[in-house]
mmCIF file of C-alpha atoms in Angstrom:
data_model
loop_
_atom_site.group_PDB
_atom_site.id
_atom_site.type_symbol
_atom_site.label_atom_id
_atom_site.label_comp_id
_atom_site.label_asym_id
_atom_site.label_seq_id
_atom_site.Cartn_x
_atom_site.Cartn_y
_atom_site.Cartn_z
ATOM 1 C CA UNK A 1 -43.603 -113.218 -157.141
ATOM 2 C CA UNK A 2 -39.983 -113.218 -158.299
ATOM 3 C CA UNK A 3 -37.903 -115.896 -156.599
ATOM 4 C CA UNK A 4 -34.216 -115.146 -156.027
ATOM 5 C CA UNK A 5 -31.614 -117.770 -156.877
ATOM 6 C CA UNK A 6 -31.073 -118.503 -153.195
ATOM 7 C CA UNK A 7 -34.760 -118.871 -152.419
ATOM 8 C CA UNK A 8 -35.251 -121.011 -155.516
ATOM 9 C CA UNK A 9 -32.442 -123.304 -154.344
ATOM 10 C CA UNK A 10 -34.005 -123.455 -150.872
ATOM 11 C CA UNK A 11 -37.368 -124.360 -152.402
ATOM 12 C CA UNK A 12 -35.741 -127.092 -154.469
ATOM 13 C CA UNK A 13 -33.994 -128.539 -151.403
ATOM 14 C CA UNK A 14 -37.260 -128.427 -149.471
ATOM 15 C CA UNK A 15 -39.036 -130.188 -152.337
ATOM 16 C CA UNK A 16 -36.428 -132.970 -152.454
ATOM 17 C CA UNK A 17 -36.502 -133.327 -148.671
ATOM 18 C CA UNK A 18 -40.250 -133.791 -148.941
ATOM 19 C CA UNK A 19 -39.753 -136.470 -151.592
ATOM 20 C CA UNK A 20 -37.246 -138.271 -149.365
ATOM 21 C CA UNK A 21 -39.732 -138.291 -146.499
ATOM 22 C CA UNK A 22 -42.348 -139.821 -148.806
ATOM 23 C CA UNK A 23 -39.833 -142.470 -149.907
ATOM 24 C CA UNK A 24 -38.941 -143.233 -146.278
ATOM 25 C CA UNK A 25 -42.627 -143.478 -145.302
ATOM 26 C CA UNK A 26 -43.310 -145.761 -148.261
ATOM 27 C CA UNK A 27 -40.553 -148.227 -147.425
ATOM 28 C CA UNK A 28 -41.261 -148.077 -143.695
ATOM 29 C CA UNK A 29 -44.831 -149.119 -144.430
ATOM 30 C CA UNK A 30 -44.388 -151.490 -147.381
ATOM 31 C CA UNK A 31 -41.156 -153.402 -146.764
ATOM 32 C CA UNK A 32 -42.750 -156.215 -144.764
ATOM 33 C CA UNK A 33 -45.251 -156.690 -147.593
ATOM 34 C CA UNK A 34 -42.474 -156.746 -150.203
ATOM 35 C CA UNK A 35 -40.664 -159.359 -148.136
ATOM 36 C CA UNK A 36 -43.762 -161.528 -147.962
ATOM 37 C CA UNK A 37 -44.278 -161.636 -151.748
ATOM 38 C CA UNK A 38 -40.778 -161.106 -153.141
ATOM 39 C CA UNK A 39 -38.435 -162.583 -150.560
ATOM 40 C CA UNK A 40 -35.299 -161.096 -149.060
ATOM 41 C CA UNK A 41 -34.024 -159.720 -152.378
ATOM 42 C CA UNK A 42 -36.180 -156.715 -153.217
ATOM 43 C CA UNK A 43 -34.695 -156.072 -156.635
ATOM 44 C CA UNK A 44 -35.047 -157.212 -160.247
ATOM 45 C CA UNK A 45 -34.280 -160.683 -161.447
ATOM 46 C CA UNK A 46 -31.879 -161.370 -164.325
ATOM 47 C CA UNK A 47 -33.203 -164.099 -166.604
ATOM 48 C CA UNK A 48 -30.746 -165.987 -168.787
ATOM 49 C CA UNK A 49 -33.020 -168.755 -170.107
ATOM 50 C CA UNK A 50 -36.408 -167.185 -169.256
ATOM 51 C CA UNK A 51 -37.247 -170.387 -167.387
ATOM 52 C CA UNK A 52 -35.640 -169.674 -164.021
ATOM 53 C CA UNK A 53 -37.820 -169.025 -160.961
ATOM 54 C CA UNK A 54 -37.687 -165.429 -159.792
ATOM 55 C CA UNK A 55 -35.574 -166.353 -156.760
ATOM 56 C CA UNK A 56 -32.848 -167.783 -158.989
ATOM 57 C CA UNK A 57 -33.088 -164.816 -161.370
ATOM 58 C CA UNK A 58 -32.532 -162.392 -158.473
ATOM 59 C CA UNK A 59 -29.381 -164.246 -157.457
ATOM 60 C CA UNK A 60 -28.203 -164.205 -161.072
ATOM 61 C CA UNK A 61 -28.377 -160.398 -161.075
ATOM 62 C CA UNK A 62 -26.095 -160.262 -158.033
ATOM 63 C CA UNK A 63 -23.784 -162.840 -159.624
ATOM 64 C CA UNK A 64 -23.558 -160.703 -162.768
ATOM 65 C CA UNK A 65 -22.660 -157.575 -160.814
ATOM 66 C CA UNK A 66 -20.149 -159.418 -158.620
ATOM 67 C CA UNK A 67 -18.510 -160.861 -161.714
ATOM 68 C CA UNK A 68 -18.297 -157.512 -163.511
ATOM 69 C CA UNK A 69 -16.688 -155.955 -160.433
ATOM 70 C CA UNK A 70 -14.383 -158.898 -159.781
ATOM 71 C CA UNK A 71 -15.837 -159.426 -156.310
ATOM 72 C CA UNK A 72 -16.175 -163.134 -157.092
ATOM 73 C CA UNK A 73 -12.419 -163.581 -157.559
ATOM 74 C CA UNK A 74 -10.590 -165.568 -154.888
ATOM 75 C CA UNK A 75 -8.089 -162.790 -154.161
ATOM 76 C CA UNK A 76 -10.930 -160.339 -153.516
ATOM 77 C CA UNK A 77 -12.398 -162.235 -150.572
ATOM 78 C CA UNK A 78 -12.750 -160.130 -147.450
ATOM 79 C CA UNK A 79 -13.517 -156.963 -149.409
ATOM 80 C CA UNK A 80 -15.062 -154.061 -147.498
ATOM 81 C CA UNK A 81 -18.337 -153.195 -149.228
ATOM 82 C CA UNK A 82 -20.755 -150.299 -148.777
ATOM 83 C CA UNK A 83 -24.210 -151.413 -149.958
ATOM 84 C CA UNK A 84 -26.143 -148.209 -150.662
ATOM 85 C CA UNK A 85 -29.936 -148.477 -150.568
ATOM 86 C CA UNK A 86 -29.595 -151.946 -149.072
ATOM 87 C CA UNK A 87 -33.312 -152.572 -148.507
ATOM 88 C CA UNK A 88 -33.771 -155.423 -146.043
ATOM 89 C CA UNK A 89 -30.201 -156.562 -146.579
ATOM 90 C CA UNK A 90 -30.510 -159.435 -149.035
ATOM 91 C CA UNK A 91 -27.544 -158.408 -151.179
ATOM 92 C CA UNK A 92 -25.439 -157.538 -148.129
ATOM 93 C CA UNK A 93 -25.966 -160.996 -146.658
ATOM 94 C CA UNK A 94 -25.315 -162.678 -150.003
ATOM 95 C CA UNK A 95 -21.999 -160.839 -150.417
ATOM 96 C CA UNK A 96 -20.971 -161.825 -146.892
ATOM 97 C CA UNK A 97 -21.967 -165.481 -147.259
ATOM 98 C CA UNK A 98 -20.854 -166.102 -150.838
ATOM 99 C CA UNK A 99 -17.749 -163.915 -151.049
ATOM 100 C CA UNK A 100 -16.664 -163.350 -147.427
ATOM 101 C CA UNK A 101 -17.207 -159.609 -147.773
ATOM 102 C CA UNK A 102 -17.512 -157.288 -144.781
ATOM 103 C CA UNK A 103 -20.592 -155.260 -145.652
ATOM 104 C CA UNK A 104 -22.113 -152.056 -144.347
ATOM 105 C CA UNK A 105 -25.656 -151.580 -145.637
ATOM 106 C CA UNK A 106 -27.361 -148.195 -145.508
ATOM 107 C CA UNK A 107 -31.016 -147.305 -146.097
ATOM 108 C CA UNK A 108 -33.220 -144.295 -145.422
ATOM 109 C CA UNK A 109 -35.874 -146.554 -143.873
ATOM 110 C CA UNK A 110 -35.741 -147.325 -140.141
ATOM 111 C CA UNK A 111 -38.115 -150.262 -140.658
ATOM 112 C CA UNK A 112 -35.795 -151.774 -143.246
ATOM 113 C CA UNK A 113 -32.877 -151.503 -140.809
ATOM 114 C CA UNK A 114 -34.838 -153.399 -138.157
ATOM 115 C CA UNK A 115 -35.877 -156.084 -140.644
ATOM 116 C CA UNK A 116 -32.368 -156.369 -142.080
ATOM 117 C CA UNK A 117 -30.793 -156.828 -138.657
ATOM 118 C CA UNK A 118 -33.339 -159.486 -137.666
ATOM 119 C CA UNK A 119 -32.913 -161.428 -140.938
ATOM 120 C CA UNK A 120 -29.141 -161.204 -140.613
ATOM 121 C CA UNK A 121 -29.224 -162.515 -137.057
ATOM 122 C CA UNK A 122 -31.492 -165.350 -138.169
ATOM 123 C CA UNK A 123 -28.976 -166.175 -140.922
ATOM 124 C CA UNK A 124 -26.242 -166.610 -138.325
ATOM 125 C CA UNK A 125 -24.121 -163.702 -139.533
ATOM 126 C CA UNK A 126 -22.275 -161.422 -137.135
ATOM 127 C CA UNK A 127 -22.172 -157.616 -137.108
ATOM 128 C CA UNK A 128 -18.518 -157.859 -138.115
ATOM 129 C CA UNK A 129 -19.694 -159.536 -141.321
ATOM 130 C CA UNK A 130 -22.786 -157.424 -142.011
ATOM 131 C CA UNK A 131 -24.153 -154.319 -140.299
ATOM 132 C CA UNK A 132 -26.924 -151.881 -141.157
ATOM 133 C CA UNK A 133 -27.346 -148.144 -140.617
ATOM 134 C CA UNK A 134 -30.252 -145.781 -141.154
ATOM 135 C CA UNK A 135 -28.599 -143.154 -143.349
ATOM 136 C CA UNK A 136 -29.491 -140.869 -146.241
ATOM 137 C CA UNK A 137 -27.215 -141.878 -149.120
ATOM 138 C CA UNK A 138 -26.582 -138.235 -150.010
ATOM 139 C CA UNK A 139 -25.067 -137.746 -146.533
ATOM 140 C CA UNK A 140 -22.948 -140.891 -146.487
ATOM 141 C CA UNK A 141 -19.614 -139.083 -146.885
ATOM 142 C CA UNK A 142 -20.445 -136.724 -144.020
ATOM 143 C CA UNK A 143 -21.190 -139.745 -141.844
ATOM 144 C CA UNK A 144 -18.290 -142.001 -142.746
ATOM 145 C CA UNK A 145 -15.687 -139.237 -142.850
ATOM 146 C CA UNK A 146 -17.046 -137.342 -139.853
ATOM 147 C CA UNK A 147 -16.636 -137.969 -136.164
ATOM 148 C CA UNK A 148 -18.506 -141.262 -136.543
ATOM 149 C CA UNK A 149 -16.007 -143.449 -138.335
ATOM 150 C CA UNK A 150 -13.363 -141.530 -140.334
ATOM 151 C CA UNK A 151 -13.493 -144.007 -143.199
ATOM 152 C CA UNK A 152 -12.516 -141.919 -146.199
ATOM 153 C CA UNK A 153 -10.911 -144.180 -148.767
ATOM 154 C CA UNK A 154 -11.748 -147.260 -146.715
ATOM 155 C CA UNK A 155 -14.108 -149.233 -148.976
ATOM 156 C CA UNK A 156 -13.054 -151.666 -151.670
ATOM 157 C CA UNK A 157 -16.512 -151.569 -153.249
ATOM 158 C CA UNK A 158 -19.485 -149.221 -153.229
ATOM 159 C CA UNK A 159 -22.503 -151.185 -154.481
ATOM 160 C CA UNK A 160 -25.729 -149.415 -155.440
ATOM 161 C CA UNK A 161 -28.541 -151.434 -157.003
ATOM 162 C CA UNK A 162 -31.792 -149.731 -158.024
ATOM 163 C CA UNK A 163 -31.318 -146.911 -155.529
ATOM 164 C CA UNK A 164 -29.545 -144.106 -157.378
ATOM 165 C CA UNK A 165 -32.692 -143.344 -159.353
ATOM 166 C CA UNK A 166 -34.211 -142.198 -156.026
ATOM 167 C CA UNK A 167 -31.415 -139.662 -155.401
ATOM 168 C CA UNK A 168 -32.085 -136.053 -156.454
ATOM 169 C CA UNK A 169 -28.392 -135.077 -156.742
ATOM 170 C CA UNK A 170 -26.719 -137.933 -158.582
ATOM 171 C CA UNK A 171 -23.454 -136.083 -159.140
ATOM 172 C CA UNK A 172 -23.168 -135.688 -155.363
ATOM 173 C CA UNK A 173 -23.495 -139.436 -154.995
ATOM 174 C CA UNK A 174 -20.631 -140.066 -157.444
ATOM 175 C CA UNK A 175 -18.527 -137.471 -155.620
ATOM 176 C CA UNK A 176 -19.164 -139.119 -152.241
ATOM 177 C CA UNK A 177 -18.651 -142.648 -153.561
ATOM 178 C CA UNK A 178 -15.300 -141.665 -155.039
ATOM 179 C CA UNK A 179 -14.165 -140.191 -151.726
ATOM 180 C CA UNK A 180 -15.125 -143.319 -149.800
ATOM 181 C CA UNK A 181 -13.422 -145.750 -152.193
ATOM 182 C CA UNK A 182 -9.819 -146.868 -151.929
ATOM 183 C CA UNK A 183 -7.555 -146.236 -154.906
ATOM 184 C CA UNK A 184 -8.581 -148.913 -157.406
ATOM 185 C CA UNK A 185 -11.879 -149.431 -155.600
ATOM 186 C CA UNK A 186 -14.997 -150.321 -157.580
ATOM 187 C CA UNK A 187 -18.364 -148.578 -157.874
ATOM 188 C CA UNK A 188 -21.009 -151.107 -158.926
ATOM 189 C CA UNK A 189 -24.179 -149.601 -160.409
ATOM 190 C CA UNK A 190 -27.443 -151.226 -161.488
ATOM 191 C CA UNK A 191 -30.269 -148.824 -162.100
ATOM 192 C CA UNK A 192 -33.391 -147.685 -163.872
ATOM 193 C CA UNK A 193 -32.480 -145.357 -166.728
ATOM 194 C CA UNK A 194 -34.349 -143.454 -169.395
ATOM 195 C CA UNK A 195 -33.422 -143.694 -173.048
ATOM 196 C CA UNK A 196 -31.368 -141.055 -174.818
ATOM 197 C CA UNK A 197 -33.012 -138.346 -176.947
ATOM 198 C CA UNK A 198 -36.599 -139.212 -176.041
ATOM 199 C CA UNK A 199 -39.371 -137.147 -177.548
ATOM 200 C CA UNK A 200 -41.672 -135.117 -175.328
ATOM 201 C CA UNK A 201 -44.402 -137.636 -176.133
ATOM 202 C CA UNK A 202 -42.229 -140.538 -174.976
ATOM 203 C CA UNK A 203 -41.328 -138.675 -171.787
ATOM 204 C CA UNK A 204 -44.982 -137.962 -171.047
ATOM 205 C CA UNK A 205 -46.253 -141.437 -171.931
ATOM 206 C CA UNK A 206 -43.541 -143.687 -170.532
ATOM 207 C CA UNK A 207 -41.231 -141.819 -168.144
ATOM 208 C CA UNK A 208 -43.372 -139.358 -166.178
ATOM 209 C CA UNK A 209 -45.845 -142.032 -164.952
ATOM 210 C CA UNK A 210 -42.905 -144.064 -163.620
ATOM 211 C CA UNK A 211 -41.262 -141.067 -161.948
ATOM 212 C CA UNK A 212 -44.518 -140.065 -160.277
ATOM 213 C CA UNK A 213 -45.583 -143.562 -159.251
ATOM 214 C CA UNK A 214 -42.179 -144.747 -158.056
ATOM 215 C CA UNK A 215 -41.390 -141.527 -156.139
ATOM 216 C CA UNK A 216 -38.443 -140.630 -158.353
ATOM 217 C CA UNK A 217 -36.765 -137.333 -159.198
ATOM 218 C CA UNK A 218 -36.138 -136.930 -162.941
ATOM 219 C CA UNK A 219 -34.521 -140.054 -164.375
ATOM 220 C CA UNK A 220 -31.068 -139.786 -165.950
ATOM 221 C CA UNK A 221 -29.562 -141.367 -169.044
ATOM 222 C CA UNK A 222 -26.633 -143.763 -168.886
ATOM 223 C CA UNK A 223 -24.457 -141.097 -170.564
ATOM 224 C CA UNK A 224 -25.175 -138.769 -167.637
ATOM 225 C CA UNK A 225 -24.076 -141.446 -165.163
ATOM 226 C CA UNK A 226 -20.826 -142.017 -167.046
ATOM 227 C CA UNK A 227 -20.177 -138.277 -167.261
ATOM 228 C CA UNK A 228 -20.789 -137.835 -163.512
ATOM 229 C CA UNK A 229 -18.446 -140.712 -162.738
ATOM 230 C CA UNK A 230 -15.610 -139.420 -164.915
ATOM 231 C CA UNK A 231 -15.870 -135.924 -163.455
ATOM 232 C CA UNK A 232 -15.355 -137.409 -159.998
ATOM 233 C CA UNK A 233 -12.206 -139.432 -160.541
ATOM 234 C CA UNK A 234 -13.779 -142.677 -161.735
ATOM 235 C CA UNK A 235 -13.165 -144.543 -164.994
ATOM 236 C CA UNK A 236 -15.315 -147.166 -166.680
ATOM 237 C CA UNK A 237 -14.114 -150.659 -165.765
ATOM 238 C CA UNK A 238 -16.997 -152.763 -167.111
ATOM 239 C CA UNK A 239 -18.708 -151.080 -170.055
ATOM 240 C CA UNK A 240 -22.349 -150.018 -169.575
ATOM 241 C CA UNK A 241 -24.684 -152.853 -170.476
ATOM 242 C CA UNK A 242 -28.392 -152.552 -171.250
ATOM 243 C CA UNK A 243 -29.979 -155.671 -169.737
ATOM 244 C CA UNK A 244 -33.595 -154.524 -170.014
ATOM 245 C CA UNK A 245 -34.685 -157.636 -171.914
ATOM 246 C CA UNK A 246 -33.217 -159.861 -169.210
ATOM 247 C CA UNK A 247 -34.938 -158.091 -166.294
ATOM 248 C CA UNK A 248 -38.288 -156.880 -167.640
ATOM 249 C CA UNK A 249 -40.020 -160.128 -166.629
ATOM 250 C CA UNK A 250 -39.737 -158.823 -163.065
ATOM 251 C CA UNK A 251 -42.672 -156.513 -163.682
ATOM 252 C CA UNK A 252 -44.839 -159.163 -165.331
ATOM 253 C CA UNK A 253 -44.418 -161.229 -162.169
ATOM 254 C CA UNK A 254 -44.913 -158.203 -159.912
ATOM 255 C CA UNK A 255 -48.127 -157.241 -161.687
ATOM 256 C CA UNK A 256 -49.509 -160.748 -161.221
ATOM 257 C CA UNK A 257 -48.588 -160.675 -157.527
ATOM 258 C CA UNK A 258 -50.499 -157.465 -156.786
ATOM 259 C CA UNK A 259 -53.834 -158.520 -158.247
ATOM 260 C CA UNK A 260 -55.252 -159.264 -154.813
ATOM 261 C CA UNK A 261 -58.263 -156.916 -154.317
ATOM 262 C CA UNK A 262 -57.473 -156.614 -150.605
ATOM 263 C CA UNK A 263 -54.123 -155.046 -151.484
ATOM 264 C CA UNK A 264 -55.787 -152.343 -153.550
ATOM 265 C CA UNK A 265 -58.296 -151.751 -150.763
ATOM 266 C CA UNK A 266 -55.404 -151.310 -148.341
ATOM 267 C CA UNK A 267 -53.680 -148.992 -150.816
ATOM 268 C CA UNK A 268 -56.709 -146.725 -150.875
ATOM 269 C CA UNK A 269 -56.503 -146.338 -147.106
ATOM 270 C CA UNK A 270 -52.849 -145.299 -147.365
ATOM 271 C CA UNK A 271 -53.374 -142.408 -149.752
ATOM 272 C CA UNK A 272 -52.385 -141.355 -153.239
ATOM 273 C CA UNK A 273 -48.724 -142.421 -153.155
ATOM 274 C CA UNK A 274 -49.433 -146.106 -152.583
ATOM 275 C CA UNK A 275 -52.156 -146.273 -155.248
ATOM 276 C CA UNK A 276 -49.910 -144.453 -157.743
ATOM 277 C CA UNK A 277 -47.105 -146.867 -156.891
ATOM 278 C CA UNK A 278 -49.216 -149.930 -157.743
ATOM 279 C CA UNK A 279 -50.479 -148.329 -160.959
ATOM 280 C CA UNK A 280 -46.871 -147.624 -161.934
ATOM 281 C CA UNK A 281 -46.269 -151.372 -162.266
ATOM 282 C CA UNK A 282 -48.127 -151.202 -165.566
ATOM 283 C CA UNK A 283 -46.138 -148.121 -166.553
ATOM 284 C CA UNK A 284 -42.909 -150.025 -165.924
ATOM 285 C CA UNK A 285 -44.073 -152.878 -168.144
ATOM 286 C CA UNK A 286 -45.077 -150.468 -170.893
ATOM 287 C CA UNK A 287 -41.831 -148.490 -170.642
ATOM 288 C CA UNK A 288 -39.685 -151.608 -170.923
ATOM 289 C CA UNK A 289 -41.735 -152.914 -173.848
ATOM 290 C CA UNK A 290 -41.491 -149.624 -175.772
ATOM 291 C CA UNK A 291 -37.826 -149.069 -174.921
ATOM 292 C CA UNK A 292 -37.951 -145.598 -173.374
ATOM 293 C CA UNK A 293 -37.431 -147.087 -169.912
ATOM 294 C CA UNK A 294 -34.304 -149.198 -169.513
ATOM 295 C CA UNK A 295 -32.170 -151.097 -167.008
ATOM 296 C CA UNK A 296 -28.410 -150.724 -167.155
ATOM 297 C CA UNK A 297 -25.431 -152.091 -165.248
ATOM 298 C CA UNK A 298 -21.933 -150.605 -165.190
ATOM 299 C CA UNK A 299 -18.829 -150.787 -162.996
ATOM 300 C CA UNK A 300 -16.456 -147.876 -162.405
ATOM 301 C CA UNK A 301 -12.969 -147.862 -160.864
ATOM 302 C CA UNK A 302 -11.345 -145.118 -158.813
ATOM 303 C CA UNK A 303 -8.230 -143.852 -160.578
#
C-alpha cells in the first residue's frame, strides 16, 4: 500500500495522539503513587554535595532554574509564570510561596489537576496565586490566545521542567511559548536530552529503552532545542548546562524505592506500559552512567 503525504501525516498525528492518551492514562493512574514515595515535587533532584536528602536536592533544582532565569531577583517578584507539565503543582506552589509569582500550571492529566488543586488549597494559597488547568501543552497557545483568556504576550516566564521530552512537536512548543511571552520574557527549560552524534548501537542500547519505557517520542539533542528556540524569536540567556552528574542520583534512589514486590505485582495488572516504565528506571541509570542520556538546563529570552 502506498501512503500519500497527507495520509502519512494523518497517521503520524493519530500515532502521537495515541501516545498522549497513554501518557495521560499513566499519570492519571500513577500520580498518587508518585506523591506517596517522592513527595510534591515529581522531578529530579540537583545534588551539590551528594549528601543532601532528596527533598533538599529537588528544591535545589528549582533554585538553580530560578536563579538562571532571574526569577529570584527582588524586582522580579509578582512575575506571571506558565508552568508547563506542572504535575501535581509542586514547582508552581514553590514559585508562588518563595518568589510571589502568579502561576498557571497546565498538565494533560485530570487526576494531577485535582491533586494539585487540593494540595494548593491545603497550603493556604489562593487561585489568584496559583491555578491549574487540564490542557495539552501543544494546544496552549490556542487556549490562552483564544476566546478563553486572550493572553498572548502576557507571561513573564514560561517554565517547563522534564515535560518537553514528552511532546512530539517540540518546534511547535517553542513557537507557542514565544507567542505567550512578553518581550524580554524568559523560557526556562530543564529536560532529558540525548547526546550528540550517537552511534546506532548507543541509540539502541541506551536511548530506545528509555523512549519506550518512559512513553517518549524521539529524544532531541540540546543543539536541536537551541535551534528551535532561535528560529522562534528566542535567544540564549543562560548558556545550556549539562548537569547530568548532579541529577543522576535521582534514579538510584528511584530504583531503590520501587523494589517492593507488591508494586511489580500491581504493574502486571496494569499492562505493558507500567511494567516497561518500571524497567526503564534501570535504563535511565545506565544511560546516565554511559553518557548517551543527559540532563540539560537552559534559559531563553524573547527578543
